Tab-separated table of C-alpha atoms in Angstrom:
chain	number	residue	atom	x	y	z
A	241	ASP	CA	72.131	6.149	-58.697
A	242	ALA	CA	73.976	6.886	-55.428
A	243	TYR	CA	75.686	3.489	-55.369
A	244	ASN	CA	77.208	4.068	-58.812
A	245	ASN	CA	78.186	7.678	-58.056
A	246	ALA	CA	79.879	7.093	-54.701
A	247	PRO	CA	83.067	9.089	-54.081
A	248	PRO	CA	86.225	7.290	-55.248
A	249	GLN	CA	87.751	7.601	-51.777
A	250	SER	CA	87.710	4.334	-49.841
A	251	PRO	CA	85.800	4.091	-46.549
A	252	GLN	CA	89.029	3.035	-44.815
A	253	SER	CA	90.909	6.184	-45.869
A	254	MET	CA	87.941	8.346	-44.878
A	255	LEU	CA	87.801	6.630	-41.496
A	256	GLN	CA	91.519	7.098	-40.879
A	257	LYS	CA	91.071	10.863	-41.259
A	258	VAL	CA	88.324	10.828	-38.652
A	259	LEU	CA	90.383	8.696	-36.259
A	260	SER	CA	93.400	10.987	-36.679
A	261	ASN	CA	91.221	14.016	-35.900
A	262	TYR	CA	90.010	12.431	-32.661
A	263	PRO	CA	92.886	10.352	-31.243
A	264	HIS	CA	91.915	8.199	-28.292
A	265	GLY	CA	93.434	9.406	-25.033
A	266	GLN	CA	93.728	12.957	-26.347
A	267	THR	CA	90.088	13.633	-27.207
A	268	ARG	CA	87.154	14.095	-24.887
A	269	GLN	CA	84.761	11.170	-24.895
A	270	VAL	CA	81.502	11.625	-26.828
A	271	ASN	CA	78.263	10.031	-25.612
A	272	CYS	CA	75.694	9.507	-28.368
A	273	ALA	CA	72.086	8.379	-27.826
A	274	PHE	CA	69.920	6.731	-30.482
A	275	PHE	CA	66.154	7.324	-30.525
A	276	GLY	CA	63.430	6.072	-32.824
A	277	ARG	CA	60.395	3.872	-33.095
A	278	LEU	CA	60.315	0.119	-32.685
A	279	GLY	CA	61.942	-1.695	-35.610
A	280	ASN	CA	63.347	1.408	-37.319
A	281	GLY	CA	66.944	0.165	-37.141
A	282	LYS	CA	68.635	1.773	-34.136
A	283	SER	CA	70.474	-1.374	-33.037
A	284	SER	CA	71.310	-2.257	-36.653
A	285	LEU	CA	72.807	1.217	-37.126
A	286	ILE	CA	74.973	0.778	-34.030
A	287	ASN	CA	76.160	-2.538	-35.460
A	288	SER	CA	76.984	-0.834	-38.774
A	289	ILE	CA	79.013	1.829	-36.949
A	290	TYR	CA	80.954	-0.780	-35.015
A	291	GLN	CA	81.573	-2.928	-38.107
A	292	THR	CA	82.786	0.065	-40.119
A	293	VAL	CA	85.210	1.281	-37.450
A	294	THR	CA	86.599	-2.177	-36.634
A	295	ASP	CA	86.461	-3.457	-40.246
A	296	SER	CA	84.639	-6.572	-39.106
A	297	ASN	CA	81.259	-8.308	-39.353
A	298	ASP	CA	80.834	-8.472	-35.576
A	299	ASN	CA	77.614	-7.322	-33.943
A	300	LEU	CA	77.344	-5.466	-30.661
A	301	CYS	CA	73.632	-5.990	-30.195
A	302	GLU	CA	70.843	-8.256	-31.238
A	303	VAL	CA	68.221	-6.823	-33.551
A	304	GLY	CA	64.517	-7.517	-33.753
A	305	LEU	CA	62.496	-8.640	-36.728
A	306	GLY	CA	59.572	-6.555	-37.921
A	307	ASP	CA	57.572	-5.370	-34.918
A	308	THR	CA	59.730	-7.172	-32.364
A	309	SER	CA	62.623	-5.646	-30.447
A	310	LYS	CA	65.665	-7.099	-28.732
A	311	THR	CA	66.502	-3.834	-26.960
A	312	ILE	CA	65.193	-3.553	-23.408
A	313	LYS	CA	65.009	0.031	-22.161
A	314	TYR	CA	68.460	1.640	-21.972
A	315	ALA	CA	71.718	0.028	-23.072
A	316	CYS	CA	75.229	1.333	-23.492
A	317	CYS	CA	78.168	0.216	-25.585
A	318	ALA	CA	81.617	1.537	-24.753
A	319	GLU	CA	83.414	-1.116	-26.790
A	320	LEU	CA	85.131	1.365	-29.149
A	321	ASP	CA	86.281	3.430	-26.175
A	322	PHE	CA	87.433	0.426	-24.140
A	323	LYS	CA	89.450	-0.845	-27.129
A	324	SER	CA	91.111	2.590	-27.435
A	325	VAL	CA	89.878	2.891	-31.017
A	326	LEU	CA	87.636	5.956	-30.808
A	327	PRO	CA	86.426	7.950	-27.757
A	328	LEU	CA	82.785	7.267	-28.621
A	329	VAL	CA	80.152	5.617	-26.410
A	330	LEU	CA	76.859	4.572	-28.023
A	331	PHE	CA	73.566	4.425	-26.131
A	332	ASP	CA	70.743	2.337	-27.540
A	333	THR	CA	67.146	2.765	-26.368
A	334	LYS	CA	63.987	0.760	-26.571
A	335	GLY	CA	61.730	1.623	-29.506
A	336	LEU	CA	59.560	4.537	-28.419
A	337	PRO	CA	55.925	5.183	-29.355
A	338	ASP	CA	54.940	8.093	-31.564
A	339	ALA	CA	53.563	10.042	-28.616
A	340	GLU	CA	54.285	13.327	-26.881
A	341	ASP	CA	54.817	11.646	-23.509
A	342	ALA	CA	57.959	10.033	-24.953
A	343	SER	CA	59.701	13.249	-23.882
A	344	ARG	CA	59.879	11.905	-20.308
A	345	VAL	CA	61.924	8.899	-21.439
A	346	VAL	CA	64.086	11.041	-23.707
A	347	SER	CA	64.793	13.500	-20.899
A	348	THR	CA	65.745	10.655	-18.558
A	349	VAL	CA	68.287	9.345	-21.058
A	350	LEU	CA	69.792	12.759	-21.806
A	351	LYS	CA	70.361	13.447	-18.117
A	352	GLY	CA	72.164	10.152	-17.602
A	353	LYS	CA	69.570	8.677	-15.252
A	354	PHE	CA	69.745	5.012	-16.150
A	355	LYS	CA	67.766	2.308	-14.370
A	356	PRO	CA	69.936	-0.586	-13.150
A	357	ASP	CA	67.572	-3.375	-14.193
A	358	HIS	CA	67.151	-2.382	-17.814
A	359	SER	CA	70.112	-3.462	-19.932
A	360	MET	CA	70.598	-5.567	-23.036
A	361	ASN	CA	71.302	-9.282	-22.750
A	362	ASN	CA	74.737	-8.943	-24.256
A	363	PRO	CA	78.052	-9.108	-22.345
A	364	LYS	CA	79.478	-6.193	-24.345
A	365	TRP	CA	76.803	-3.822	-23.041
A	366	THR	CA	77.270	-2.219	-19.656
A	367	ASP	CA	74.783	-0.531	-17.360
A	368	PHE	CA	76.504	2.726	-16.455
A	369	HIS	CA	74.315	3.132	-13.402
A	370	CYS	CA	76.947	0.842	-11.870
A	371	VAL	CA	79.662	3.480	-12.238
A	372	PRO	CA	79.745	5.205	-8.837
A	373	ASP	CA	78.907	8.891	-8.538
A	374	GLN	CA	78.661	9.361	-12.281
A	375	LYS	CA	75.853	10.413	-14.546
A	376	ILE	CA	76.746	9.711	-18.141
A	377	LYS	CA	75.040	12.622	-19.851
A	378	ILE	CA	74.468	12.663	-23.593
A	379	ASP	CA	76.406	14.937	-25.967
A	380	VAL	CA	74.621	14.314	-29.272
A	381	ILE	CA	71.482	12.538	-30.513
A	382	VAL	CA	70.871	10.345	-33.555
A	383	PHE	CA	67.206	10.100	-34.544
A	384	VAL	CA	66.517	6.956	-36.576
A	385	TYR	CA	63.584	6.786	-38.978
A	386	ALA	CA	62.871	3.954	-41.415
A	387	TYR	CA	62.074	4.803	-45.027
A	388	GLY	CA	58.620	3.665	-46.114
A	389	THR	CA	57.031	4.012	-42.670
A	390	PRO	CA	54.776	6.804	-41.354
A	391	PHE	CA	56.860	9.682	-40.043
A	392	PRO	CA	56.651	9.787	-36.206
A	393	GLN	CA	55.936	13.496	-35.920
A	394	ARG	CA	55.062	13.517	-32.216
A	395	LEU	CA	58.112	11.476	-31.255
A	396	ALA	CA	60.338	13.673	-33.436
A	397	THR	CA	58.904	16.777	-31.772
A	398	ALA	CA	59.508	15.319	-28.305
A	399	VAL	CA	63.136	14.518	-29.178
A	400	ALA	CA	63.692	17.925	-30.807
A	401	GLN	CA	62.287	19.799	-27.814
A	402	SER	CA	64.314	17.787	-25.292
A	403	ALA	CA	67.452	18.278	-27.380
A	404	HIS	CA	66.863	22.028	-27.590
A	405	LYS	CA	66.309	22.233	-23.831
A	406	ASN	CA	69.629	20.476	-23.237
A	407	GLY	CA	71.517	22.329	-25.964
A	408	LEU	CA	72.161	19.196	-28.021
A	409	ALA	CA	72.313	18.619	-31.763
A	410	VAL	CA	70.147	15.979	-33.446
A	411	ILE	CA	71.366	14.054	-36.499
A	412	PRO	CA	68.451	12.513	-38.449
A	413	VAL	CA	69.204	9.178	-40.115
A	414	ILE	CA	66.843	7.517	-42.605
A	415	THR	CA	67.388	3.753	-42.696
A	416	HIS	CA	66.377	1.097	-45.259
A	417	TYR	CA	67.966	3.128	-48.060
A	418	ASP	CA	68.390	-0.056	-50.075
A	419	GLN	CA	64.594	-0.321	-50.206
A	420	VAL	CA	64.074	3.086	-51.827
A	421	THR	CA	62.070	2.706	-55.035
A	422	ASN	CA	60.877	6.292	-55.421
A	423	LEU	CA	63.315	9.168	-54.886
A	424	ALA	CA	60.422	11.601	-54.585
A	425	ASP	CA	59.207	9.748	-51.495
A	426	LEU	CA	62.704	9.816	-50.020
A	427	ARG	CA	62.918	13.578	-50.602
A	428	LYS	CA	59.624	13.998	-48.731
A	429	ASP	CA	61.024	12.017	-45.805
A	430	GLU	CA	64.161	14.156	-45.839
A	431	ALA	CA	62.036	17.308	-45.810
A	432	ARG	CA	60.085	16.045	-42.786
A	433	CYS	CA	63.328	15.334	-40.931
A	434	ALA	CA	64.769	18.711	-41.903
A	435	ALA	CA	61.685	20.542	-40.628
A	436	ALA	CA	61.510	18.545	-37.388
A	437	PHE	CA	65.165	19.035	-36.426
A	438	ASN	CA	66.038	22.281	-38.231
A	439	THR	CA	68.893	20.786	-40.232
A	440	SER	CA	69.719	20.400	-43.904
A	441	HIS	CA	72.073	17.440	-43.519
A	442	ILE	CA	69.993	14.260	-43.524
A	443	ILE	CA	71.810	10.931	-43.709
A	444	SER	CA	70.257	8.018	-45.608
A	445	LEU	CA	71.826	4.580	-45.429
A	446	ALA	CA	71.209	0.845	-45.443
A	447	ASN	CA	71.943	-1.860	-42.879
A	448	LEU	CA	75.326	-3.485	-43.543
A	449	ASN	CA	74.158	-6.887	-42.316
A	450	ALA	CA	71.148	-6.746	-44.611
A	451	LEU	CA	73.346	-5.862	-47.594
A	452	ARG	CA	75.627	-8.819	-46.929
A	453	ARG	CA	72.759	-11.285	-47.108
A	454	ASN	CA	73.021	-12.592	-50.632
A	455	PRO	CA	71.253	-15.439	-52.461
A	456	PHE	CA	73.434	-18.476	-53.099
A	457	THR	CA	72.758	-18.143	-56.830
A	458	ALA	CA	73.979	-14.552	-57.040
A	459	ASP	CA	75.571	-13.733	-60.381
A	460	ALA	CA	78.548	-11.472	-61.054
A	461	HIS	CA	76.346	-8.401	-61.617
A	462	THR	CA	74.570	-8.931	-58.287
A	463	LEU	CA	77.844	-9.383	-56.437
A	464	ALA	CA	79.277	-6.216	-57.999
A	465	LEU	CA	76.172	-4.270	-56.989
A	466	GLN	CA	76.420	-5.649	-53.472
A	467	GLU	CA	80.044	-4.513	-53.229
A	468	ARG	CA	79.114	-0.989	-54.375
A	469	GLN	CA	76.244	-0.871	-51.887
A	470	ILE	CA	78.453	-1.930	-48.988
A	471	ASN	CA	81.189	0.529	-49.993
A	472	PHE	CA	78.717	3.417	-50.273
A	473	THR	CA	77.082	2.514	-46.951
A	474	LYS	CA	80.419	2.429	-45.144
A	475	GLN	CA	81.289	5.839	-46.592
A	476	THR	CA	77.968	7.171	-45.295
A	477	VAL	CA	78.545	5.610	-41.884
A	478	VAL	CA	81.928	7.350	-41.677
A	479	ASP	CA	80.180	10.620	-42.530
A	480	LEU	CA	77.763	9.956	-39.660
A	481	ILE	CA	80.606	9.171	-37.241
A	482	SER	CA	82.338	12.406	-38.237
A	483	GLN	CA	79.175	14.404	-37.529
A	484	ILE	CA	78.688	12.681	-34.188
A	485	MET	CA	82.233	13.523	-33.115
A	486	VAL	CA	81.983	17.151	-34.295
A	487	TYR	CA	78.706	17.831	-32.506
A	488	GLY	CA	79.761	15.811	-29.479
A	489	GLN	CA	82.984	17.763	-29.033
A	490	GLN	CA	81.008	20.984	-29.157
A	491	ASN	CA	79.100	19.912	-26.063
A	492	HIS	CA	81.098	20.435	-22.875
A	493	LYS	CA	78.710	19.095	-20.262
A	494	THR	CA	79.836	15.469	-20.047
A	495	LYS	CA	82.466	14.485	-17.521
A	496	LYS	CA	85.164	12.062	-18.624
A	497	TYR	CA	85.178	8.858	-16.633
A	498	ASP	CA	88.193	6.656	-16.088
A	499	THR	CA	87.722	3.521	-18.196
A	500	THR	CA	90.821	1.935	-16.631
A	501	ARG	CA	89.298	1.968	-13.139
A	502	PRO	CA	87.360	-1.178	-12.177
A	503	ILE	CA	83.628	-0.689	-11.748
A	504	LYS	CA	82.619	-0.721	-8.082
A	505	TYR	CA	79.041	-1.786	-7.583
A	506	LYS	CA	76.764	0.360	-5.453
A	507	GLY	CA	74.799	-2.616	-4.202
A	508	SER	CA	75.346	-6.290	-3.582
A	509	LYS	CA	73.883	-7.126	-6.964
A	510	CYS	CA	74.101	-4.786	-9.921
A	511	ARG	CA	73.542	-6.046	-13.449
A	512	VAL	CA	76.356	-5.849	-15.945
A	513	MET	CA	74.926	-7.930	-18.779
């Protein structure tokens, strides 16, 4: 069992190594885009990243339930960068259909062409179309796929092809790890991801918020299991952050923007929600 065999190293000590390798103000900013189908956990994963880095239970974005989505088109979170914690900017996208024509949307995101009227209803998310004369291009992609759902082969192919065209790495992440009941099925999902994105490093993890939800009558054994699950998930999230920073630093196409300069709107009314 992965939860029982987690490395003895604490998530905090693992994270400190990553932060020391990429000190804010001395490291080029990394822009990471998240793609996946509706309800596969993109926004939840961004929340888990933020919670792990800040050691908090705060959420950056609302998440949908089942087949509903709270993400509207493109959204960007530069909270970690603005707080001078880690030079990492996270881009969330609306759940995409499992169709080949999704490549048009993916290409638009990778090139930094954001539409000004499509942001999340959250004050911590900023529409970077408002930054004058700047296209925030993407350095690395995270492809999110939920365990137990049909593999979106056409969407995965569209993302892989767009990434290859732009010279970007794709990190596949399988969510809902806490719902795995058959390791053989998980291995099949990992093989599909490996074939789609030509990588052997597939990350499987759970949603931190979901793990923290506990019945009021939880006994000591349940609480201990919950603690191990959260610890293992945070370790895995740190592993993901490390990969994002490594691949992102290898891409030299993104221009650093000045986060200390006030945003000047191009028009009389530009949404910063």
